[in-house]
Short mmCIF file of C-alpha atoms in Angstrom, two decimals:
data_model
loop_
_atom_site.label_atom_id
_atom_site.label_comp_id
_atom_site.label_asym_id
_atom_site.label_seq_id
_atom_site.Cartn_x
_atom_site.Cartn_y
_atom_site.Cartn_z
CA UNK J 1 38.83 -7.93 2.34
CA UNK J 2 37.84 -4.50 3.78
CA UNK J 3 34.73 -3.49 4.28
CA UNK J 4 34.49 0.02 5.42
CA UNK J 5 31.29 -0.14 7.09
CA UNK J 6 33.43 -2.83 9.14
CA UNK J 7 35.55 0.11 11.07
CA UNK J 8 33.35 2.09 11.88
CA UNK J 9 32.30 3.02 15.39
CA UNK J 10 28.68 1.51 17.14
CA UNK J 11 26.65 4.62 16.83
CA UNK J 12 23.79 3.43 18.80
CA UNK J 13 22.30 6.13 21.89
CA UNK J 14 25.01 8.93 19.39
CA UNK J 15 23.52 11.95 19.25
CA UNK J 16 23.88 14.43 15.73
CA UNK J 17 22.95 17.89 15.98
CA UNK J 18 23.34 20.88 13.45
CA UNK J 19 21.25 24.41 13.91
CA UNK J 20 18.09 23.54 14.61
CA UNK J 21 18.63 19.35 13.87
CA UNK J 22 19.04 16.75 16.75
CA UNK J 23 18.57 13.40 15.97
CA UNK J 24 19.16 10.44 18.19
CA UNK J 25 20.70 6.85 16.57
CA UNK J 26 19.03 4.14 18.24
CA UNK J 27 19.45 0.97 16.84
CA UNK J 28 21.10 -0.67 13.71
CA UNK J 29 18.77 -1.41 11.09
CA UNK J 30 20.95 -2.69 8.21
CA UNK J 31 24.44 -2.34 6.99
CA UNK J 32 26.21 -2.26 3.40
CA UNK J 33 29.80 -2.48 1.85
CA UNK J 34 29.96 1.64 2.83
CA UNK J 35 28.03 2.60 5.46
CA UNK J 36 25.73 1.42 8.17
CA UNK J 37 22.29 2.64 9.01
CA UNK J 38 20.15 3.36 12.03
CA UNK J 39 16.21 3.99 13.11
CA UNK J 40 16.76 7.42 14.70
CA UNK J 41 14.21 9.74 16.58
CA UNK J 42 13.82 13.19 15.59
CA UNK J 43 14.78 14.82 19.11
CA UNK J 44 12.97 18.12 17.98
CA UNK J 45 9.91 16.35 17.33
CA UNK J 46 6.79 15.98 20.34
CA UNK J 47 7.43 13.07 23.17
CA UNK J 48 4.16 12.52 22.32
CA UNK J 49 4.27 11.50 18.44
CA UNK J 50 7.69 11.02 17.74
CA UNK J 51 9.31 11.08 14.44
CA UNK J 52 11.99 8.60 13.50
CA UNK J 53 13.99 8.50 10.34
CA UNK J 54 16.71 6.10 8.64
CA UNK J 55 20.41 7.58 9.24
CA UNK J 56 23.08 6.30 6.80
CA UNK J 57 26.66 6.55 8.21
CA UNK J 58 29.50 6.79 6.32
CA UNK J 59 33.28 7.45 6.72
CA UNK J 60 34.26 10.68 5.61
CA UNK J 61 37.35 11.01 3.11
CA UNK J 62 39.44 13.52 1.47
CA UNK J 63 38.27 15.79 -0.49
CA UNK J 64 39.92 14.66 -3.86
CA UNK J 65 39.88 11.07 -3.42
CA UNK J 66 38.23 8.50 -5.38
CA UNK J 67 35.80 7.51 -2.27
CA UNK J 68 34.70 10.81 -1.94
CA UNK J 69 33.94 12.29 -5.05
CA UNK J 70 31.63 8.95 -4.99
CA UNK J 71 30.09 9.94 -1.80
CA UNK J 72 29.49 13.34 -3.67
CA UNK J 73 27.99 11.89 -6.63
CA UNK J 74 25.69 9.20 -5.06
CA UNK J 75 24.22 12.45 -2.70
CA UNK J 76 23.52 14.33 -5.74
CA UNK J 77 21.88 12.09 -7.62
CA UNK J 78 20.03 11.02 -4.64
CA UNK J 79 18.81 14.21 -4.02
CA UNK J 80 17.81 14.53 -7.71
CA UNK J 81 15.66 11.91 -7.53
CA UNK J 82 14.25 12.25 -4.55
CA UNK J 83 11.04 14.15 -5.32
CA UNK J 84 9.34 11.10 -6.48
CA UNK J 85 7.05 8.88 -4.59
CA UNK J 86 8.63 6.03 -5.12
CA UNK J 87 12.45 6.94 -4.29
CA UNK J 88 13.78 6.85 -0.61
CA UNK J 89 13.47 10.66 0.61
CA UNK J 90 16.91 12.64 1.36
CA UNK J 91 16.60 15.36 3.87
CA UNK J 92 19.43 16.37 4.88
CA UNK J 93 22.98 15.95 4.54
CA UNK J 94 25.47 16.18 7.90
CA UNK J 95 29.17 15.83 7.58
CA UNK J 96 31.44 16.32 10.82
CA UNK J 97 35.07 15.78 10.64
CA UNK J 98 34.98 12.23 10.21
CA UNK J 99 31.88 11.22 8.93
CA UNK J 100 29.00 11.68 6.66
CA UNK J 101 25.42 11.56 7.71
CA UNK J 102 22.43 10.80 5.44
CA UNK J 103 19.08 11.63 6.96
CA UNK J 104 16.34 9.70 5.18
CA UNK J 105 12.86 8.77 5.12
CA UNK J 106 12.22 5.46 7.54
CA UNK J 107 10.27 2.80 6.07
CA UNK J 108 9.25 -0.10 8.86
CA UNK J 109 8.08 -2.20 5.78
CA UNK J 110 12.31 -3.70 5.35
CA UNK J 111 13.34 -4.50 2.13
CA UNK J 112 11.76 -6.18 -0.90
CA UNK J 113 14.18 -9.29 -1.06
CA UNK J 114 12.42 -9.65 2.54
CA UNK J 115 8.92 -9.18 1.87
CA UNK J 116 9.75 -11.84 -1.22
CA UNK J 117 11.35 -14.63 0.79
CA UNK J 118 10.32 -13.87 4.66
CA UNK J 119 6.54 -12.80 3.91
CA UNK J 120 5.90 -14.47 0.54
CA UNK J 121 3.72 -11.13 -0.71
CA UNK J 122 3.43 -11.88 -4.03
CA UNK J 123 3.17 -15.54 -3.87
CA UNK J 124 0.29 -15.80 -6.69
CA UNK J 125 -1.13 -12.62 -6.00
CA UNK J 126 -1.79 -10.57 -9.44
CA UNK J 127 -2.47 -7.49 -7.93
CA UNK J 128 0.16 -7.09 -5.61
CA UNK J 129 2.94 -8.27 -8.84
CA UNK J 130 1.34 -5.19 -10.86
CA UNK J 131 1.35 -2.74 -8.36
CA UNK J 132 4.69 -2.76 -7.37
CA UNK J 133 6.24 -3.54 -10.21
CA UNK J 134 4.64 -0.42 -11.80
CA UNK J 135 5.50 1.89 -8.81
CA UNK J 136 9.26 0.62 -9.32
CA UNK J 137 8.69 1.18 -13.22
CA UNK J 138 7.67 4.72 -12.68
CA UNK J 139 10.89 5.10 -10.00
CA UNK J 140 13.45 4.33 -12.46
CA UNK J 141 11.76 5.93 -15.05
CA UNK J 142 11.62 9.04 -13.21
CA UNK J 143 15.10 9.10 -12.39
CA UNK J 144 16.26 8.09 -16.25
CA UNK J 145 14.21 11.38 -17.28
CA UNK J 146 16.67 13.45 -15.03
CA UNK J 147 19.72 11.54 -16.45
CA UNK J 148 20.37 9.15 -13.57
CA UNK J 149 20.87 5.62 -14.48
CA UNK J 150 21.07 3.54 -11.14
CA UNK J 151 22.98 0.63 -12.07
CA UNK J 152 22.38 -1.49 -9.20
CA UNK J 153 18.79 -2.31 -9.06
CA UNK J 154 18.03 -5.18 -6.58
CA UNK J 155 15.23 -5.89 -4.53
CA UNK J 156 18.06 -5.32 -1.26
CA UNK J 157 17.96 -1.65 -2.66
CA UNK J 158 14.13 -1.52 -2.17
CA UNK J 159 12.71 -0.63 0.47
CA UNK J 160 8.49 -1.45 1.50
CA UNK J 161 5.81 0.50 3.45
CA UNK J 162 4.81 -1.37 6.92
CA UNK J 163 1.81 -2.91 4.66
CA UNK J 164 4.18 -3.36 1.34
CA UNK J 165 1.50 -1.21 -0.84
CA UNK J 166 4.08 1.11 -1.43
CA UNK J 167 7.80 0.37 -2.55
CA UNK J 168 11.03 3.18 -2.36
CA UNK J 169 14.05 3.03 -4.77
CA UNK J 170 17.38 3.41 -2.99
CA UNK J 171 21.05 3.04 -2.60
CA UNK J 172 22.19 5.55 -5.31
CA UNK J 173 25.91 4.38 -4.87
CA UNK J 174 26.83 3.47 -8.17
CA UNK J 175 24.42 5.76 -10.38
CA UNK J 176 25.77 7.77 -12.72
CA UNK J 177 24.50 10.18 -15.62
CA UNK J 178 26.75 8.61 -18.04
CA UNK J 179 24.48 7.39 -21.30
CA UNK J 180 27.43 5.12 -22.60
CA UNK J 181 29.41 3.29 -20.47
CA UNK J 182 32.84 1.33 -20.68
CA UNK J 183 32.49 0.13 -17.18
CA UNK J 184 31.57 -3.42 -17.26
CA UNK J 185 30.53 -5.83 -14.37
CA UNK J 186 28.57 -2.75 -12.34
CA UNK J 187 26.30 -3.90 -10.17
CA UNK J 188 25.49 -6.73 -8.67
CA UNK J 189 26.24 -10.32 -10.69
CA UNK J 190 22.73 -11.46 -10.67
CA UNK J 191 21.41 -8.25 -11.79
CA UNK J 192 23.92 -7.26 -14.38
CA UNK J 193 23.05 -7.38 -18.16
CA UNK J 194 24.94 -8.96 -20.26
CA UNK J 195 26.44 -5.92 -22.08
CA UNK J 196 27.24 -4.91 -18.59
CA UNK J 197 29.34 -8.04 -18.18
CA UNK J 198 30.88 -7.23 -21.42
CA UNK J 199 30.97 -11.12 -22.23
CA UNK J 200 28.36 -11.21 -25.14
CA UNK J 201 30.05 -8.60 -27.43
CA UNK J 202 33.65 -7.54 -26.83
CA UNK J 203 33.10 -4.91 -24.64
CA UNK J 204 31.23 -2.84 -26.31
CA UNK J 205 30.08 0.51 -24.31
CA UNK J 206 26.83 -0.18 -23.61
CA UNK J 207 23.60 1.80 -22.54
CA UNK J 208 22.45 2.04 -18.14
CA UNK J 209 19.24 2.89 -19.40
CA UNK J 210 18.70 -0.61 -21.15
CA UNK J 211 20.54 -2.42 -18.31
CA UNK J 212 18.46 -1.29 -15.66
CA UNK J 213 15.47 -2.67 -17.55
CA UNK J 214 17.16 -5.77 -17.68
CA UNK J 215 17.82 -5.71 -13.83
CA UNK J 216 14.26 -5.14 -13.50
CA UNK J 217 13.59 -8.14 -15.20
CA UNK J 218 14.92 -10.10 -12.62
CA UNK J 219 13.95 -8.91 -9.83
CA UNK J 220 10.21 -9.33 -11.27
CA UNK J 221 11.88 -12.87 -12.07
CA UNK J 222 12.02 -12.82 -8.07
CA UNK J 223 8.90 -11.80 -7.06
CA UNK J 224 7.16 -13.87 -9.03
CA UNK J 225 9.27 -17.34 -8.25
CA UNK J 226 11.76 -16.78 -5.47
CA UNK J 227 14.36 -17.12 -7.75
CA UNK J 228 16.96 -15.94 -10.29
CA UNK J 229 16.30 -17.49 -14.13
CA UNK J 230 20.36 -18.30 -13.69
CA UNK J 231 23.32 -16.93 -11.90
CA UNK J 232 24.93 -14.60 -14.26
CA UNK J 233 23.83 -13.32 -17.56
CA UNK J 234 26.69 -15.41 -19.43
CA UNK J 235 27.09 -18.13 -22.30
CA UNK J 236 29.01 -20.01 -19.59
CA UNK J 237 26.19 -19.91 -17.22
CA UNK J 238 24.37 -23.22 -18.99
CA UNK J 239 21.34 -21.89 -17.45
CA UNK J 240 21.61 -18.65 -19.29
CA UNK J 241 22.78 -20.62 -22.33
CA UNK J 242 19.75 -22.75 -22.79
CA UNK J 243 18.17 -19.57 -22.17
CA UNK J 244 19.61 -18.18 -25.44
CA UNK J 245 18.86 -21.49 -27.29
CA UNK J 246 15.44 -21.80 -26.20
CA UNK J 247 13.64 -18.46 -25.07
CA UNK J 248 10.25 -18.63 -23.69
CA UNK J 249 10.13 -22.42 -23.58
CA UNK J 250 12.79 -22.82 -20.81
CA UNK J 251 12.10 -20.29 -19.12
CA UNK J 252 8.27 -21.89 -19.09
CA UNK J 253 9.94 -25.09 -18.03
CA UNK J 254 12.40 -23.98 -15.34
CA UNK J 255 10.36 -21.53 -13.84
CA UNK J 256 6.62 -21.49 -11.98
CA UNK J 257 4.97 -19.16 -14.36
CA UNK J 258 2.69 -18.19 -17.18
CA UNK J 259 2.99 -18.71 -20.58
CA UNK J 260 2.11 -14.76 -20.97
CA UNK J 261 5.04 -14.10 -18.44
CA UNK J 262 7.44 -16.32 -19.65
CA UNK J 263 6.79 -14.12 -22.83
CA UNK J 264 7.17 -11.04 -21.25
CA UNK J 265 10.09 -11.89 -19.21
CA UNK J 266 11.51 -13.25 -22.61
CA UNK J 267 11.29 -9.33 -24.08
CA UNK J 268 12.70 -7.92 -21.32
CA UNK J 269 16.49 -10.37 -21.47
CA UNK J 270 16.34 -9.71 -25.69
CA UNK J 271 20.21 -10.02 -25.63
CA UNK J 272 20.38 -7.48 -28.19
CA UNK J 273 19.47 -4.29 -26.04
CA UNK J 274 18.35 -1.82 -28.85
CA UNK J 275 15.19 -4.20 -29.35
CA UNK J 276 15.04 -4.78 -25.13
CA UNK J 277 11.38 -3.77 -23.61
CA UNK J 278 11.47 0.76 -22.78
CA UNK J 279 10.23 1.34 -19.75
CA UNK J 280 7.32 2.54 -21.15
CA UNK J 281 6.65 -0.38 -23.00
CA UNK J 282 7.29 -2.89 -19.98
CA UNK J 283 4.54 -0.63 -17.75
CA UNK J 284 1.99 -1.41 -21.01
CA UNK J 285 2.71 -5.06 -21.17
CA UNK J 286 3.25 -5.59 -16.99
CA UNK J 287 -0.79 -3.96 -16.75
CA UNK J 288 -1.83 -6.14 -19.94
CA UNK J 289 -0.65 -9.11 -18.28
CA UNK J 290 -3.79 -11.47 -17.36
CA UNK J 291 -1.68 -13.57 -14.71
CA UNK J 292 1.65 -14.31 -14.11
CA UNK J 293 1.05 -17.75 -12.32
CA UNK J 294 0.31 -20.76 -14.15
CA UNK J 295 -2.83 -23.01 -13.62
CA UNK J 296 -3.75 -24.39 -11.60
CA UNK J 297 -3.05 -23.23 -8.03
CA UNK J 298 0.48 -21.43 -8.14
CA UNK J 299 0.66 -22.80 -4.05
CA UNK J 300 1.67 -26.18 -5.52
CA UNK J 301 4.83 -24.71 -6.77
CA UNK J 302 7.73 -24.29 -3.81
CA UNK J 303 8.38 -20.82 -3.36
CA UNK J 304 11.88 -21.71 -2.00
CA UNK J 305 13.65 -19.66 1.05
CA UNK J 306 17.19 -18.26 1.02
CA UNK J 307 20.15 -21.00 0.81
CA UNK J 308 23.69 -20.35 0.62
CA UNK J 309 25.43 -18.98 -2.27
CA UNK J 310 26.26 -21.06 -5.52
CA UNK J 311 29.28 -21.56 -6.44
CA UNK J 312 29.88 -19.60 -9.90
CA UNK J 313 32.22 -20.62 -12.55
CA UNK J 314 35.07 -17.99 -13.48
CA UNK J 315 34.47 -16.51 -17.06
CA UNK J 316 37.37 -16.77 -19.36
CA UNK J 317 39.08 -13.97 -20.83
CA UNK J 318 37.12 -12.25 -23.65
CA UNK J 319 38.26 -13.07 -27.10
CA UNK J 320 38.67 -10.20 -29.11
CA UNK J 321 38.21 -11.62 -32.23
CA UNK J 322 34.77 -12.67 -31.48
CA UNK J 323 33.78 -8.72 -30.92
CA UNK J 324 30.13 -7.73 -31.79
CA UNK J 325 29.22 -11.87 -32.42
CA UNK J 326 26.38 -13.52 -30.04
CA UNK J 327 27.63 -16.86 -28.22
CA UNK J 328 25.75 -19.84 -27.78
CA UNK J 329 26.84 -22.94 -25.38
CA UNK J 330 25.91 -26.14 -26.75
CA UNK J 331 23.13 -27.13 -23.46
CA UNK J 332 20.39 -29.33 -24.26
CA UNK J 333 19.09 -29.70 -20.99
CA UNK J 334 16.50 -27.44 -18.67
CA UNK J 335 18.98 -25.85 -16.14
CA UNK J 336 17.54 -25.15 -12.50
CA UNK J 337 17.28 -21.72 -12.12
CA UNK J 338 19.34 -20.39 -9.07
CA UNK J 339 17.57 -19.32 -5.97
CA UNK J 340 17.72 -15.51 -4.78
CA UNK J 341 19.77 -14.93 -2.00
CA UNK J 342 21.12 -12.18 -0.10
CA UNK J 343 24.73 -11.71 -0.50
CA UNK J 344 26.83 -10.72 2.32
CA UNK J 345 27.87 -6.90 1.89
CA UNK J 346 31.43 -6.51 -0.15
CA UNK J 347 32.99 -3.83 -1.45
CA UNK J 348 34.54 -5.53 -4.26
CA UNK J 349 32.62 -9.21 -4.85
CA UNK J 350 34.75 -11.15 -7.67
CA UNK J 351 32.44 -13.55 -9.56
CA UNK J 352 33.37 -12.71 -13.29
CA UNK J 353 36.63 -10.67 -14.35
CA UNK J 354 34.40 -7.72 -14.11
CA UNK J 355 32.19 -7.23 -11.54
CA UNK J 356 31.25 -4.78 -9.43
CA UNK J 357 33.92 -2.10 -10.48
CA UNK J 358 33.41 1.73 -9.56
CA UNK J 359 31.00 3.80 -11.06
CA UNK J 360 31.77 5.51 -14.44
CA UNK J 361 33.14 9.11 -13.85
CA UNK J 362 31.46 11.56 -16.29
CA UNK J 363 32.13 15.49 -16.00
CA UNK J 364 27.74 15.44 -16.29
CA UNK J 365 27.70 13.39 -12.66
CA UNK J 366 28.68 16.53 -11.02
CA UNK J 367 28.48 19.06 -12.94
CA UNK J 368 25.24 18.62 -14.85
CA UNK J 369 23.70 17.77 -11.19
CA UNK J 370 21.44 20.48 -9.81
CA UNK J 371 24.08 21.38 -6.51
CA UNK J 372 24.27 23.32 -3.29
CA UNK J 373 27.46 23.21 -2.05
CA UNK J 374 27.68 22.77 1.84
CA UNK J 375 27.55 25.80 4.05
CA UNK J 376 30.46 25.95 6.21
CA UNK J 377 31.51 27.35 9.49
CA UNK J 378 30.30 26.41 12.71
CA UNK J 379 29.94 30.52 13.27
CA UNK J 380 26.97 31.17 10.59
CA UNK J 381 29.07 31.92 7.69
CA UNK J 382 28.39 29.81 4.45
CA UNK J 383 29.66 29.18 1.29
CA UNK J 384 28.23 28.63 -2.38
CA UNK J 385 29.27 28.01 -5.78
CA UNK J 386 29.13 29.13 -8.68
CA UNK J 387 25.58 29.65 -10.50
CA UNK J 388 25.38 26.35 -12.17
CA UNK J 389 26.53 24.62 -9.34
CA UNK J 390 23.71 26.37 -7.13
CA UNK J 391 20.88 25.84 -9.21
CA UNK J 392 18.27 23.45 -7.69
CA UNK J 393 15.14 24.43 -5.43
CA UNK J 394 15.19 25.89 -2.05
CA UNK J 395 16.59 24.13 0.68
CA UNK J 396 15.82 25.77 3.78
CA UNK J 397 16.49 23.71 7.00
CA UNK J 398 13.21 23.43 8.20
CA UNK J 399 11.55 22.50 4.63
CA UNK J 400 12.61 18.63 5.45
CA UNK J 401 10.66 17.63 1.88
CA UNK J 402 13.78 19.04 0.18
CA UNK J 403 17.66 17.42 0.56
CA UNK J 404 20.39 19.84 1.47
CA UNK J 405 22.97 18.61 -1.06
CA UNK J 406 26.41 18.76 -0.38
CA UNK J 407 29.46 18.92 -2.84
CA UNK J 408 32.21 17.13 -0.67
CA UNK J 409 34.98 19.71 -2.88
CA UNK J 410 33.45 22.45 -0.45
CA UNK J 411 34.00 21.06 2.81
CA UNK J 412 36.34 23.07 4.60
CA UNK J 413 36.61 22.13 8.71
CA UNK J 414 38.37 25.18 9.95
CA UNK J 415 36.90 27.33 12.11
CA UNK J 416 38.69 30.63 10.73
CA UNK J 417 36.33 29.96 7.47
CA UNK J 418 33.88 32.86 7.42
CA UNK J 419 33.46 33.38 4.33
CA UNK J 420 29.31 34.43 2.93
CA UNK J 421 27.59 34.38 -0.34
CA UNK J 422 24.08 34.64 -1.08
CA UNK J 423 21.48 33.36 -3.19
CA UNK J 424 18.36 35.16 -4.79
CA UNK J 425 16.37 32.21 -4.15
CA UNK J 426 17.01 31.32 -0.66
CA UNK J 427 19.50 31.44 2.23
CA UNK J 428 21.06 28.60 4.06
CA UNK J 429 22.18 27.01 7.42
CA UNK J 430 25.18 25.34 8.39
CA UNK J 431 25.16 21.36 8.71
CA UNK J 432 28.87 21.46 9.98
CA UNK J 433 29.63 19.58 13.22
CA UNK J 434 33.13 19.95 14.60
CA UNK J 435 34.41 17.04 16.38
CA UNK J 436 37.55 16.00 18.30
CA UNK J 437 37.75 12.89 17.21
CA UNK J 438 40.47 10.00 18.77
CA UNK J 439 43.19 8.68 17.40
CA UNK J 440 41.93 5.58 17.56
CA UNK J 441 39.28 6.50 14.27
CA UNK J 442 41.95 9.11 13.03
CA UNK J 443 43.92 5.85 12.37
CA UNK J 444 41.18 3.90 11.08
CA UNK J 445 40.24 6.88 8.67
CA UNK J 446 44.25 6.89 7.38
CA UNK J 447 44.29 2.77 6.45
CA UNK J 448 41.02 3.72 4.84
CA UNK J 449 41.94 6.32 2.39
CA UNK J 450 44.89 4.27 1.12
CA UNK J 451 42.17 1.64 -0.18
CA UNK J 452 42.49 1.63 -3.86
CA UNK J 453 39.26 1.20 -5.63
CA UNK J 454 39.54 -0.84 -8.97
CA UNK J 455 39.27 1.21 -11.92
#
């Protein structure tokens, strides 16, 4: 299999510079299915208290292909959502002519999953649970208010302060603004609900906004234990089956934790997602919660580190005449839950018939997105779209707080462009780099845009 982050070049000591931007890569600080990303310093910034920031690097692809009108999506929603506390910042977007450059907000704190199993942060601590829980609560809930459903909420998208007091929702790859979906096995298998899997009820389009609640419910399911309740949100998984047979109780039994959480968690997988925990409902009973841990000390439970990845079972086809009818599995017996891991990254990670398949494609991803197309021309000139596409708030270079948002449609690389429109509300800069790049990465960019994405 392909990964796409796997072709691209080593970036480290690369410099990127647009106008009045020059930013140096410096090392690698994580990688994904897409892109990899680097700690880079802020080269207009004083010797004397740098600033560093979190560069995502992508390939760049053509402009009607499947790859890039998700690029174009996951930067607009991104930059949607950015305003909030609790979602990883988006500055700036920088495209040259072979790849795409996301300048974000740097957080030295890493990710959840490792402030879970490397530090053990919330290892019968109360207080810690609540307040990040609620701060990733009020994340997702912000975004759901502008539309955005994230549909991969994990704690490997999370990223932590240096002291973990503060938590950042990222990775807006697979959100989309589409309120009913027919795209099943989104995500990531651990995470997914089971209306997401589409093996509960025939698939049946199903909500993002009650699916990321679920998701949430597992990753609290992590902080809390270390671990998943089971490995996929299926009858067949005879975890998740004794799960539906028993409620509360197993998950009491199988899991280190409170009879008031084991409740809690118990609202938050109802199967039937119409009666699932709201957000704002899960913030009430997360704060009402007297502990999570059971008594005595919660040390005596093992708080187990990563291990390799179980081995799933393959789900059979769906039945059609079994549409809209909850399945049972005939377990009698407590199931170990499965321990959290951190799966390598794929671009295409086959545990069910339908997981992780592209996002859902809805005319309101793009359109209904607040956009400023990219200004192009490496003379001055820019280029903007129509009024609905330009609505959003000012994004002049220098106010970093606000993402320049680029619609990939607009990128044009010649230098002849020199074509200028204006805006009442504010005038822009061009984030175009030209580059000569070798035919070495031409190649690699041509066996990349004949990858076919499942759909």
């Amino acid at each position: 299999m392909v990964h796409l982050s796997s072709i691209l070049p080593n970036f480290v000591g690369h410099r990127i510079s647009s106008g009045e931007l020059r930013y140096q890569l410096l090392e690698s600080i994580g990688s994904g299915a897409y892109g990899v990303v680097y700690l880079a310093q802020d080269l207009t910034s004083p010797v004397s208290d740098p600033r560093f920031y979190a560069i995502k690097c992508l390939l760049r692809h053509p402009n009607d292909s499947d790859l890039a009108k998700s690029q174009e999506r996951e930067i607009n929603l991104h930059a949607l959502s950015s305003h909030h506390p609790n979602v990883v910042t988006l500055h700036h977007v920088i495209v040259d002519e072979h790849y795409v450059y996301f300048v974000m907000d740097y957080y030295s704190g890493g990710d959840l999953f490792g402030a879970i199993m490397d530090k053990g942060v919330y290892v019968g601590n109360d207080t810690a649970v609540k307040k990040t829980f609620v701060q990733l609560i009020d994340a997702v809930e912000a975004c759901h208010v502008q539309g955005i459903y994230h549909r991969d909420l994990k704690p490997e998208n999370i990223l932590c302060s240096a002291n973990h007091h503060q938590v950042y929702l990222g990775d807006f790859g697979l959100a989309s603004q589409t309120e009913s979906s027919n795209t099943f096995g989104c995500g990531s298998s651990f995470y997914m609900s089971p209306e997401c899997l589409g093996v509960i009820t025939w698939r049946a389009p199903y909500s993002p906004r009650n699916s990321d609640v679920w998701s949430l419910g597992v990753i609290l399911c992590n902080m809390l234990t270390g671990r998943n309740p089971w490995h996929v949100a299926s009858p067949e998984d005879r975890g998740f089956a004794e799960f539906l047979r028993s409620g509360a109780s197993f998950l009491r039994k199988a899991l280190p934790i409170s009879r008031s959480a084991s409740r809690l968690l118990t609202r938050i997988f109802e199967p039937d997602p119409s009666v699932r925990y709201t957000l704002r409902e899960l913030r009430v009973a997360i704060q009402a919660i007297d502990t999570f841990f059971p008594t005595p000390d919660p040390s005596n439970y093992p708080h187990p580190g990563p291990t390799s990845v179980p081995q799933l079972p393959q789900l059979p086809p769906a039945d059609p005449s079994m549409e809209n009818i909850i399945l049972t599995a005939p377990v009698s017996i407590p199931v170990p839950p499965a321990a959290i891991v951190r799966p390598e990254p794929t671009v295409d990670i086959v545990v069910t018939p339908f997981v992780n398949q592209t996002p859902d494609c809805s005319p309101f991803d793009v359109l209904g997105a607040q956009c400023v197309p990219l200004l192009l021309s490496q003379h001055g000139s820019s280029r903007s779209g129509s009024p609905t596409e330009s609505r959003g708030p000012p994004t002049p270079v220098s106010a970093v707080h606000n993402p320049v948002i680029v619609r990939m449609s607009d990128l044009v690389l010649s230098s002849q462009e020199n074509t200028t429109k204006s805006r009442s509300s504010f005038s822009k800069q061009v984030l175009t780099l030209t580059s000569s790049g070798s035919k070495l990465v031409q190649r690699f960019v041509d066996v990349v845009n004949k990858v076919k994405i499942r759909t």
